[in-house]
Amino acid sequence: MLKLLSPAIRLTQGFRIGHKVAFIAAAFSIPLFVVLTLLFIEMRAEVGISKEKQLAIQQIHEYQDLETLIRKQRALQHLQLNGNKQVGDVISTNQKQIADSLKKADASDDIKKRWQDLLGQQASLKSAASFTEYTKLSERLNQQIQERAYASKLALDSDFVTHELANIYLTGIPSIAEKIAVMSARGAAYIDTGLFEGGEDVMLNSLQLMAKYELVQLRQRVDSLEKSNPGYQAEFRSLKAAIGVSEQYLERAKDEVLSSVNQSSGNAFLKAGDETLTNLNAASNTVSTLIDQRLTRHAQQLNQKIAKMFSALMLLVLIASYFLLGIYFALSRDIKTLTENIEKTASGDLIQMPERNGQDELAQLINAVTKMNQGLSRLVQNIRTGAENVNNIAHHIHNENAELADRTETQAGSLQQTATSVEELTSTVKENAGNLAQASSLANTSAENVQQGLQVMDKAIVSMQSVTSGTRKIAEIIGVMDGIAFQTNILALNAAVEAARAGQEGRGFAVVAGEVRNLAQRSANAAKEIKSLINTSSEAVQHGNNMIDSAGKTMQEIAENIAQVTDLIRHVADVSQEQSMGISSVNEAIAAIDEITQHNVSLADEGAKSTASLEDQASALIDAVSVFKIYGSDMHAEHEEQGQLLRLKQPKRKIELKTAETQAESAVVRLPALRTFKR
């Protein structure tokens, strides 16, 4: 966007404020004047069109009067050619009126030539041909009327009422008048002769019907216009009367011509037709007058609109000029004020300037410059105060540097003695750390041996548990054997009983059964003895297992205690090692402090020189900021004089370092404000 506007920006940068305002006014006013000029031209052209329409109405009115005379001449000539000798004088008079009307209406050469040709042929034309030629001349004249109406846009008016009135004036009434004129001429000839030419009765009947229909249509249009424009009731009254007269005449033509009843004479019928046409012409004139009034009113409204627009334009131009001048003087005043403020600031005058109450950008900029001056004033005041404090602090530091050097030398001697003591302590701690490391190693060895004894005890416990399990299984087997012996004894007893029942046959079987019983008895006794011995062994084994478990727990507790002792010895060894390393670090730090202290002695001497230089710089800073003019300058001068008196009357006593450090911190707090400015 900036690239696109860069030519305009470069162009306007070379202009002053007045030129820029004039350029903006021209840039907006010229297109506005062009548009308004085109609008005025268009409206003036519309006024000219309205006047052109009014002029066309006058010409059309003259053409219609000429057309009326031609129609009358057609009718009179038709009657004369059909044997009516009474109209000769009227024909001559009407011809003169037509000639005058041709001159008045400024008819075209074509109409004039047609008229002269028709007059030359009049003697040789029959009634039908004469009527046709006059009709052609009338149609040609009506064609020119239509051409003039369309050329002037009278027939194409955009206003609905004017357009309807123009249609009535140009087509409605002339069409009805033409039909009534034909009916009047042909009807009058028929009344005189009692004869119709070929198809004339049908033609007249059609004309009568068409004329009545057009009259009905015309009445409806007039009623519609009257409803929408109640103010035209008086003007439309004559038009409605002409419509009523025309309808009456058509009814008379229907009776006398088409029905051949109540006939008068041809001259009377023709005279009645002329009166009807006169009424229609009067109504047509009324309509033309209404059209002319509407066009006049429209032109007046346009002229009034042009006058109002021109007045409004002038008023807007005056208002715009007033505000543009206000903007120009406001900008000039604000820029002048801003320039003066910046020049004062550049010259060192930081006295507070009044703020503006405006809301525009320049007022905001002026207020920003005022706030900047206020900030600079406070900053310069802080710099002055800080410079004075730095100057005082430099004096204090200069006086304290000598005392600091003495204290530093004393401190160096003390640090040397402390370093010797720390070295002896370091060797002792190192020896103690070695002994603790050896004890930790022996404790670890004992703990490992105890762990091995615990492992052997665990194996013995497992073996005793295996023996106990075996004795339990043997006891179970002996129990089974005892059960078998008991069952065998029962079986032997049963066998003996059965052998006794058998008698001699079972005696041998009884002997065998007795032996089996004896063997079963002996097996049962032996099993009981073995079971008793195994139970005794099992109890002994269980007692031994319990003693081994107790010994294992005791060994486990001993192993845990030894492990705790080993951890404690290891922790003590680690702590001793850390103490040894810490004391070594302290020894090194003391050595470094000793070196730094020796270096501080030399720095103290250099500090005295630096404080003297700092004092000179503070004085130069005070002189540099003294060029700024701020509120409270008198107070500052008094304060500066007091500061000089204090420097001249500096007491020769020791000043607390804490007081000097506090003042130095105050100066350091104020000085960072300078870092906000970029060189």
XYZ file of C-alpha atoms in Angstrom:
679
model
C 0.000 0.000 0.000
C 2.834 2.374 0.864
C 4.545 1.582 -2.438
C 1.341 2.448 -4.244
C 0.994 5.742 -2.357
C 4.691 6.665 -2.462
C 4.358 9.032 -5.515
C 1.528 10.915 -3.809
C 3.484 11.018 -0.543
C 6.580 12.403 -2.269
C 4.433 14.963 -4.123
C 2.662 16.254 -1.004
C 5.862 16.347 1.066
C 7.007 19.349 -0.943
C 3.815 21.338 -0.222
C 3.075 23.603 2.675
C -0.051 23.134 4.796
C -1.966 25.823 2.884
C -1.075 24.236 -0.449
C -2.123 20.810 0.822
C -5.481 22.128 2.027
C -6.002 23.922 -1.297
C -5.053 20.777 -3.204
C -7.510 18.654 -1.187
C -10.258 21.254 -1.701
C -9.581 21.308 -5.449
C -9.392 17.508 -5.631
C -12.863 17.203 -4.112
C -14.526 20.339 -5.483
C -13.573 19.956 -9.157
C -15.227 16.513 -9.601
C -18.207 17.769 -7.591
C -18.552 20.833 -9.821
C -18.212 18.667 -12.933
C -20.964 16.305 -11.770
C -23.233 19.146 -10.717
C -22.564 20.991 -13.975
C -23.565 17.893 -15.936
C -26.663 17.614 -13.769
C -27.521 21.276 -14.359
C -26.985 20.838 -18.082
C -29.260 17.812 -18.095
C -31.943 19.641 -16.153
C -31.652 22.682 -18.413
C -31.925 20.356 -21.384
C -35.094 18.919 -19.842
C -36.429 22.461 -19.466
C -35.595 23.023 -23.126
C -37.449 19.826 -24.023
C -40.506 21.105 -22.128
C -40.355 24.357 -24.083
C -39.897 22.390 -27.278
C -43.031 20.428 -26.418
C -44.944 23.644 -25.826
C -43.799 24.989 -29.212
C -44.843 21.682 -30.799
C -48.295 22.047 -29.246
C -48.661 25.463 -30.885
C -47.610 24.082 -34.274
C -49.829 21.022 -33.902
C -52.744 23.295 -32.962
C -52.216 25.270 -36.171
C -51.952 22.023 -38.161
C -55.152 20.750 -36.567
C -56.945 24.005 -37.506
C -55.671 23.533 -41.066
C -56.810 19.893 -40.981
C -60.275 21.015 -39.798
C -60.532 23.431 -42.744
C -59.413 20.710 -45.174
C -62.053 18.338 -43.770
C -64.667 21.052 -44.160
C -63.473 21.713 -47.727
C -63.687 17.977 -48.435
C -67.288 17.858 -47.215
C -68.351 20.988 -49.139
C -66.660 19.834 -52.317
C -68.302 16.406 -51.947
C -71.734 18.026 -51.610
C -71.155 20.287 -54.589
C -70.046 17.394 -56.790
C -73.199 15.525 -55.724
C -75.432 18.359 -56.980
C -75.702 20.790 -54.064
C -75.265 24.250 -55.607
C -75.816 26.168 -52.363
C -72.302 25.604 -51.030
C -70.358 27.406 -53.770
C -69.817 30.615 -51.840
C -68.843 28.729 -48.690
C -66.254 26.722 -50.672
C -64.568 29.902 -51.945
C -64.472 31.398 -48.452
C -63.061 28.181 -46.997
C -60.343 28.025 -49.688
C -59.120 31.466 -48.683
C -59.065 30.379 -45.028
C -57.019 27.309 -45.991
C -54.529 29.480 -47.877
C -54.169 31.788 -44.878
C -53.832 28.821 -42.563
C -51.084 27.310 -44.742
C -49.094 30.490 -44.342
C -49.846 30.803 -40.619
C -48.982 27.196 -39.862
C -45.814 27.387 -41.956
C -46.818 24.156 -43.639
C -44.253 22.074 -45.399
C -43.652 22.323 -49.111
C -45.135 18.864 -49.554
C -48.490 19.966 -48.068
C -48.513 23.141 -50.118
C -47.741 21.254 -53.316
C -50.438 18.646 -52.587
C -52.927 21.424 -51.974
C -52.064 23.216 -55.210
C -52.267 19.948 -57.161
C -55.639 19.216 -55.604
C -56.933 22.660 -56.593
C -55.706 22.143 -60.155
C -57.415 18.757 -60.403
C -60.619 19.822 -58.689
C -62.532 20.565 -61.909
C -61.808 17.128 -63.371
C -62.405 15.008 -60.222
C -65.604 13.210 -59.404
C -67.052 13.159 -55.923
C -65.473 9.859 -54.831
C -62.020 10.746 -56.208
C -62.229 14.244 -54.745
C -63.126 12.849 -51.351
C -60.208 10.396 -51.567
C -57.672 13.100 -52.479
C -58.794 15.366 -49.685
C -58.578 12.408 -47.342
C -55.019 11.724 -48.472
C -54.091 15.367 -47.882
C -55.658 15.190 -44.422
C -53.821 11.963 -43.631
C -50.541 13.465 -44.790
C -51.124 16.485 -42.580
C -51.981 14.202 -39.641
C -48.798 12.214 -40.344
C -46.747 15.386 -40.053
C -48.558 16.180 -36.807
C -47.529 12.770 -35.443
C -43.962 13.245 -36.654
C -43.794 16.608 -34.932
C -45.228 15.120 -31.737
C -42.651 12.318 -31.677
C -39.785 14.611 -32.696
C -40.539 16.913 -29.756
C -41.137 13.875 -27.488
C -44.621 15.170 -26.745
C -46.078 11.736 -27.419
C -43.372 10.120 -25.251
C -43.630 12.228 -22.106
C -42.499 10.364 -18.989
C -45.278 11.831 -16.832
C -48.327 9.540 -16.885
C -51.010 12.295 -16.837
C -49.215 14.319 -19.494
C -48.759 11.197 -21.595
C -52.470 10.342 -21.355
C -53.500 13.902 -22.185
C -51.119 13.901 -25.154
C -52.643 10.650 -26.441
C -56.130 12.139 -26.154
C -54.954 15.316 -27.882
C -52.934 13.644 -30.660
C -54.859 10.449 -31.408
C -58.084 10.143 -29.433
C -59.981 13.315 -30.406
C -58.502 13.569 -33.970
C -59.551 9.974 -34.733
C -63.136 10.601 -33.568
C -63.224 13.947 -35.381
C -62.103 12.282 -38.632
C -64.860 9.655 -38.383
C -67.521 12.264 -37.582
C -66.286 14.456 -40.456
C -66.546 11.516 -42.898
C -69.963 10.625 -41.506
C -71.088 14.279 -41.812
C -69.906 14.709 -45.445
C -71.059 11.304 -46.745
C -74.294 11.447 -44.726
C -75.188 14.920 -45.995
C -74.632 13.814 -49.616
C -76.796 10.719 -49.020
C -79.602 12.816 -47.510
C -79.545 15.123 -50.544
C -79.303 12.376 -53.192
C -80.830 9.370 -51.441
C -78.147 7.179 -53.016
C -75.157 5.335 -51.565
C -72.089 4.615 -53.589
C -70.886 1.018 -53.698
C -70.431 -0.245 -50.118
C -70.824 3.227 -48.693
C -73.600 2.239 -46.302
C -71.461 -0.535 -44.808
C -68.515 1.826 -44.468
C -70.643 4.467 -42.725
C -72.118 1.874 -40.393
C -68.589 0.734 -39.455
C -67.517 4.329 -38.900
C -70.527 4.942 -36.677
C -69.787 1.875 -34.541
C -66.069 2.618 -34.321
C -66.718 6.242 -33.420
C -69.107 5.225 -30.642
C -66.571 2.717 -29.308
C -63.798 5.308 -29.350
C -66.080 7.780 -27.577
C -66.722 5.204 -24.848
C -62.971 4.601 -24.527
C -62.315 8.338 -24.416
C -64.921 8.834 -21.690
C -63.335 6.057 -19.605
C -59.882 7.598 -19.954
C -61.255 11.006 -19.000
C -62.989 9.518 -15.928
C -59.777 7.796 -14.903
C -57.774 11.006 -15.220
C -60.456 12.915 -13.360
C -60.292 10.492 -10.423
C -56.530 10.752 -10.179
C -56.603 14.528 -10.705
C -59.725 16.002 -9.085
C -58.505 19.516 -9.914
C -59.222 18.886 -13.627
C -62.986 18.423 -13.181
C -63.821 21.864 -14.571
C -61.525 21.411 -17.589
C -62.862 17.921 -18.307
C -66.450 19.176 -18.149
C -66.196 20.694 -21.663
C -64.538 17.521 -22.940
C -67.338 15.380 -21.505
C -69.878 17.740 -23.057
C -68.173 17.385 -26.451
C -68.270 13.598 -26.032
C -71.997 13.793 -25.276
C -72.648 16.020 -28.325
C -70.667 13.599 -30.483
C -72.675 10.631 -29.211
C -75.909 12.498 -29.956
C -74.732 13.318 -33.457
C -73.817 9.677 -34.070
C -77.315 8.672 -32.988
C -78.719 11.253 -35.405
C -76.491 9.891 -38.170
C -77.762 6.415 -37.381
C -81.344 7.596 -37.816
C -81.022 9.917 -40.822
C -78.283 8.118 -42.775
C -78.201 4.478 -41.777
C -81.916 4.067 -41.013
C -83.215 6.837 -43.368
C -85.724 8.131 -40.795
C -86.361 11.646 -39.487
C -84.219 13.063 -42.229
C -83.680 16.831 -42.470
C -81.576 18.304 -45.255
C -77.978 17.725 -46.250
C -76.985 21.262 -45.251
C -78.593 20.869 -41.816
C -76.909 17.534 -41.245
C -73.576 18.984 -42.371
C -74.067 22.034 -40.141
C -74.774 19.788 -37.153
C -71.604 17.864 -37.966
C -69.590 21.101 -38.114
C -70.948 22.088 -34.693
C -69.956 18.698 -33.308
C -66.457 19.072 -34.758
C -66.290 22.585 -33.309
C -67.057 21.169 -29.851
C -64.411 18.494 -30.321
C -61.900 21.119 -31.421
C -62.743 23.207 -28.365
C -62.251 20.152 -26.155
C -58.982 19.439 -27.966
C -57.873 23.010 -27.291
C -58.763 22.527 -23.611
C -56.638 19.373 -23.499
C -53.769 21.168 -25.246
C -54.066 23.967 -22.698
C -53.831 21.416 -19.860
C -50.779 19.871 -21.483
C -49.203 23.283 -21.915
C -49.915 24.141 -18.261
C -48.387 20.885 -17.069
C -45.307 21.449 -19.223
C -45.038 25.012 -17.925
C -45.382 23.779 -14.344
C -42.790 21.077 -14.974
C -40.356 23.641 -16.411
C -40.961 25.915 -13.425
C -40.339 23.036 -11.032
C -37.114 22.221 -12.828
C -36.012 25.843 -12.684
C -36.867 25.959 -8.988
C -34.960 22.723 -8.430
C -31.970 24.159 -10.287
C -32.153 27.308 -8.175
C -32.416 25.286 -4.957
C -29.546 23.016 -5.952
C -27.414 26.016 -6.907
C -28.244 27.698 -3.591
C -27.524 24.487 -1.681
C -24.258 24.110 -3.598
C -23.230 27.645 -2.742
C -24.161 27.051 0.897
C -22.170 23.801 0.958
C -19.213 25.540 -0.676
C -19.359 28.283 1.950
C -19.618 25.747 4.777
C -16.786 23.649 3.324
C -14.648 26.754 2.845
C -15.381 27.811 6.419
C -14.315 24.452 7.833
C -11.302 24.179 5.502
C -10.122 27.590 6.667
C -10.723 26.477 10.261
C -8.686 23.316 9.650
C -5.921 25.327 7.984
C -5.634 27.888 10.792
C -5.927 25.165 13.451
C -3.144 23.142 11.794
C -0.980 26.222 11.332
C -1.462 27.298 14.955
C -0.766 23.802 16.348
C 2.277 23.292 14.120
C 3.611 26.736 15.095
C 3.115 25.927 18.784
C 4.738 22.509 18.341
C 7.704 24.054 16.504
C 8.218 26.651 19.232
C 8.046 23.984 21.943
C 10.578 21.768 20.170
C 12.919 24.753 19.622
C 12.694 25.616 23.332
C 13.427 22.006 24.224
C 16.419 21.980 21.848
C 17.740 25.164 23.468
C 17.469 23.616 26.952
C 14.296 25.353 28.122
C 12.346 22.585 29.908
C 9.881 24.857 31.681
C 6.451 23.201 31.697
C 4.234 24.209 28.763
C 0.402 24.283 28.795
C -1.435 21.250 27.450
C -4.039 21.372 24.678
C -7.635 20.222 25.140
C -8.061 19.131 21.495
C -8.658 15.544 20.405
C -6.806 15.617 17.083
C -3.374 14.144 16.388
C -1.523 17.487 16.605
C -3.052 18.233 20.011
C -1.979 14.774 21.143
C 1.516 15.423 19.766
C 1.733 18.793 21.564
C 0.616 17.126 24.806
C 3.184 14.361 24.211
C 5.941 16.975 23.760
C 4.753 18.679 26.960
C 4.911 15.350 28.814
C 8.371 14.752 27.303
C 9.532 18.131 28.646
C 8.103 17.267 32.037
C 9.933 13.946 31.988
C 13.167 15.601 30.853
C 12.771 18.226 33.592
C 12.419 15.529 36.219
C 15.336 13.629 34.708
C 17.620 16.677 34.698
C 16.617 17.399 38.289
C 17.470 13.804 39.226
C 20.774 14.065 37.336
C 21.662 17.235 39.215
C 20.818 15.665 42.549
C 22.680 12.480 41.604
C 25.742 14.425 40.484
C 25.857 16.320 43.780
C 25.488 13.074 45.718
C 28.215 11.437 43.621
C 30.460 14.411 44.344
C 29.873 14.115 48.086
C 30.310 10.350 47.985
C 33.600 10.743 46.117
C 34.895 12.913 48.977
C 33.783 10.329 51.514
C 35.364 7.454 49.549
C 38.609 9.402 49.190
C 38.822 9.884 52.950
C 38.020 6.248 53.680
C 40.467 4.680 51.214
C 43.492 5.359 53.508
C 41.753 3.730 56.480
C 40.738 0.847 54.224
C 44.378 0.309 53.195
C 45.487 0.131 56.895
C 42.741 -2.298 57.779
C 43.570 -4.377 54.745
C 47.230 -4.749 55.828
C 46.150 -5.818 59.320
C 43.703 -8.260 57.801
C 46.464 -9.708 55.602
C 48.559 -10.564 58.697
C 45.611 -12.233 60.382
C 44.882 -14.212 57.230
C 48.438 -15.575 57.183
C 48.115 -16.902 60.750
C 44.697 -18.338 59.927
C 46.115 -20.069 56.866
C 48.838 -21.776 58.987
C 46.257 -23.045 61.500
C 43.994 -24.290 58.741
C 46.897 -26.212 57.149
C 47.581 -28.053 60.454
C 43.868 -28.831 60.830
C 43.814 -30.098 57.245
C 46.613 -32.645 57.922
C 44.832 -33.871 61.082
C 41.516 -34.297 59.279
C 43.226 -36.157 56.453
C 44.828 -38.627 58.919
C 41.455 -39.170 60.649
C 39.820 -39.745 57.267
C 42.430 -42.441 56.469
C 41.819 -44.308 59.779
C 38.048 -44.171 59.190
C 38.538 -45.560 55.708
C 40.559 -48.538 57.158
C 37.843 -49.196 59.801
C 35.212 -49.061 57.094
C 37.159 -51.681 55.103
C 37.365 -54.052 58.158
C 33.644 -53.592 58.858
C 32.842 -54.474 55.266
C 34.966 -57.699 55.603
C 33.129 -58.721 58.830
C 29.799 -58.082 57.189
C 30.753 -60.310 54.285
C 31.776 -63.170 56.676
C 28.482 -62.862 58.575
C 26.638 -63.046 55.278
C 28.498 -66.277 54.432
C 27.551 -67.809 57.879
C 23.962 -66.869 57.242
C 24.075 -68.671 53.918
C 25.450 -71.883 55.646
C 22.736 -71.671 58.332
C 20.117 -71.338 55.605
C 21.438 -74.537 53.963
C 21.400 -76.421 57.335
C 17.826 -75.303 57.928
C 16.875 -76.602 54.490
C 18.590 -79.992 55.233
C 16.819 -80.333 58.603
C 13.521 -79.523 56.956
C 14.235 -82.318 54.421
C 14.987 -84.814 57.240
C 11.797 -83.838 59.055
C 9.838 -84.375 55.874
C 11.478 -87.873 55.406
C 10.631 -88.977 58.960
C 7.061 -87.912 58.430
C 6.850 -90.029 55.286
C 8.443 -93.066 57.090
C 5.877 -92.715 59.887
C 3.137 -92.706 57.321
C 4.565 -95.909 55.701
C 4.810 -97.640 59.109
C 1.208 -96.698 59.727
C 0.276 -98.376 56.479
C 2.226 -101.511 57.483
C 0.455 -101.526 60.885
C -2.867 -101.382 59.074
C -1.855 -104.245 56.815
C -0.822 -106.374 59.888
C -4.143 -105.593 61.531
C -6.031 -106.639 58.449
C -3.915 -109.781 58.124
C -4.669 -110.712 61.757
C -8.393 -110.280 61.106
C -8.136 -112.434 58.006
C -6.186 -115.142 59.954
C -8.807 -115.073 62.707
C -11.548 -115.469 60.120
C -9.611 -118.333 58.524
C -9.243 -120.059 61.919
C -12.953 -119.728 62.526
C -13.694 -121.202 59.153
C -11.154 -124.032 59.724
C -12.828 -124.863 63.053
C -16.131 -125.120 61.307
C -14.623 -127.383 58.681
C -13.432 -129.861 61.285
C -10.755 -132.293 60.322
C -10.611 -130.956 56.757
C -9.728 -127.527 57.974
C -7.248 -128.439 60.642
C -4.224 -127.902 58.481
C -5.665 -124.643 57.208
C -6.219 -123.586 60.843
C -2.559 -124.267 61.648
C -1.534 -122.088 58.715
C -3.979 -119.419 59.769
C -2.529 -119.442 63.306
C 0.943 -118.966 61.958
C -0.184 -116.186 59.731
C -1.828 -114.571 62.704
C 1.336 -114.876 64.768
C 3.334 -113.296 61.953
C 0.800 -110.498 61.638
C 0.963 -109.943 65.412
C 4.734 -109.761 65.347
C 4.635 -107.363 62.299
C 2.203 -105.151 64.140
C 4.417 -105.061 67.244
C 7.503 -104.332 65.158
C 5.680 -101.521 63.322
C 4.612 -99.962 66.623
C 8.178 -100.025 67.935
C 9.510 -98.490 64.682
C 6.786 -95.865 64.752
C 7.672 -95.022 68.363
C 11.358 -94.674 67.461
C 10.546 -92.562 64.383
C 8.296 -90.251 66.426
C 11.101 -89.796 68.948
C 13.570 -89.011 66.118
C 11.098 -86.649 64.517
C 10.683 -84.708 67.747
C 14.441 -84.489 68.107
C 14.770 -83.323 64.510
C 12.001 -80.731 65.041
C 13.752 -79.463 68.184
C 17.023 -79.181 66.257
C 15.232 -77.366 63.421
C 13.781 -74.865 65.879
C 17.210 -74.240 67.402
C 18.731 -73.729 63.928
C 15.947 -71.265 63.048
C 16.613 -69.339 66.255
C 20.362 -69.340 65.505
C 19.618 -68.106 61.923
C 17.491 -65.212 63.189
C 20.198 -64.283 65.680
C 22.823 -64.346 62.911
C 20.512 -62.234 60.741
C 20.187 -59.601 63.495
C 23.973 -59.634 63.954
C 24.402 -59.160 60.178
C 21.954 -56.244 60.171
C 23.722 -54.584 63.109
C 27.080 -55.062 61.426
C 25.626 -53.562 58.215
C 24.368 -50.518 60.177
C 27.744 -50.148 61.836
C 29.380 -50.444 58.437
C 27.054 -47.728 57.004
C 27.770 -45.436 59.948
C 31.531 -45.956 59.598
C 31.251 -45.374 55.823
C 29.143 -42.202 56.412
C 31.668 -40.946 58.967
C 34.455 -41.705 56.487
C 32.618 -39.841 53.734
C 31.973 -36.874 56.028
C 35.602 -36.873 57.082
C 36.636 -36.957 53.464
C 34.279 -34.051 52.697
C 35.640 -32.180 55.715
C 39.112 -32.773 54.437
C 38.123 -31.479 50.995
C 36.245 -28.544 52.568
C 39.175 -27.598 54.766
C 41.392 -27.828 51.695
C 39.002 -25.492 49.902
C 38.990 -23.155 52.908
C 42.749 -23.239 52.878
C 42.773 -22.384 49.200
C 40.131 -19.642 49.745
C 42.137 -18.151 52.567
C 45.160 -18.189 50.316
C 43.151 -16.460 47.613
C 41.813 -13.950 50.175
C 45.353 -13.318 51.251
C 46.329 -12.664 47.664
C 43.234 -10.481 47.100
C 43.922 -8.581 50.283
C 47.418 -7.869 49.119
C 45.920 -6.737 45.816
C 43.332 -4.564 47.642
C 46.127 -2.639 49.246
C 47.301 -1.516 45.848
C 43.732 -0.947 44.691
C 43.006 1.295 47.654
C 45.766 3.606 46.523
C 44.399 3.595 43.001
C 40.865 4.214 44.406
C 42.037 7.446 45.965
C 43.163 8.634 42.576
C 39.900 7.419 40.961
C 37.755 9.238 43.513
C 39.584 12.441 42.729
C 38.844 11.885 39.046
C 35.211 11.023 39.933
C 34.915 14.310 41.788
C 36.099 16.179 38.720
C 33.624 14.293 36.505
C 30.740 15.060 38.893
C 31.615 18.749 38.785
C 31.681 18.612 34.974
C 28.276 16.842 34.988
C 26.792 19.545 37.197
C 28.088 22.203 34.839
C 26.666 20.293 31.820
C 23.107 20.021 33.176
C 23.091 23.579 34.490
C 22.188 24.824 30.959
C 18.644 23.376 31.315
C 15.951 25.668 32.665
C 13.496 23.908 34.943
C 11.140 24.834 37.736
C 12.853 25.120 41.119
C 16.145 26.445 39.664
C 16.597 28.847 42.589
C 16.249 25.999 45.022
C 18.798 24.092 43.008
C 21.227 27.040 43.144
C 20.854 27.279 46.919
C 21.355 23.551 47.222
C 24.480 23.749 45.058
C 25.925 26.545 47.227
C 25.269 24.464 50.321
C 27.042 21.542 48.685
C 30.096 23.672 47.924
C 30.187 24.930 51.538
C 30.030 21.334 52.730
C 32.922 20.386 50.468
C 34.993 23.341 51.709
C 34.149 22.642 55.349
C 34.616 18.865 55.146
C 35.226 17.602 58.709
C 38.376 15.628 59.405
C 36.664 12.741 61.063
C 35.853 9.191 60.077
C 32.525 8.715 58.298
C 30.601 5.491 58.654
C 30.939 3.290 55.545
C 27.272 2.401 55.733
C 26.296 6.071 55.290
C 28.517 6.345 52.205
C 27.145 3.113 50.770
C 23.563 4.349 51.244
C 24.287 7.564 49.391
C 26.030 5.631 46.613
C 23.013 3.375 46.196
C 20.761 6.475 45.954
C 22.947 7.862 43.164
C 22.993 4.516 41.349
C 19.190 4.385 41.481
C 18.918 7.781 39.797
C 21.620 7.339 37.147
C 19.968 4.469 35.120
C 17.436 7.016 33.882
C 20.160 8.208 31.513
C 20.256 4.828 29.830
C 16.812 5.440 28.299
C 18.389 7.891 25.822
C 20.102 6.570 22.711
C 23.065 8.362 21.233
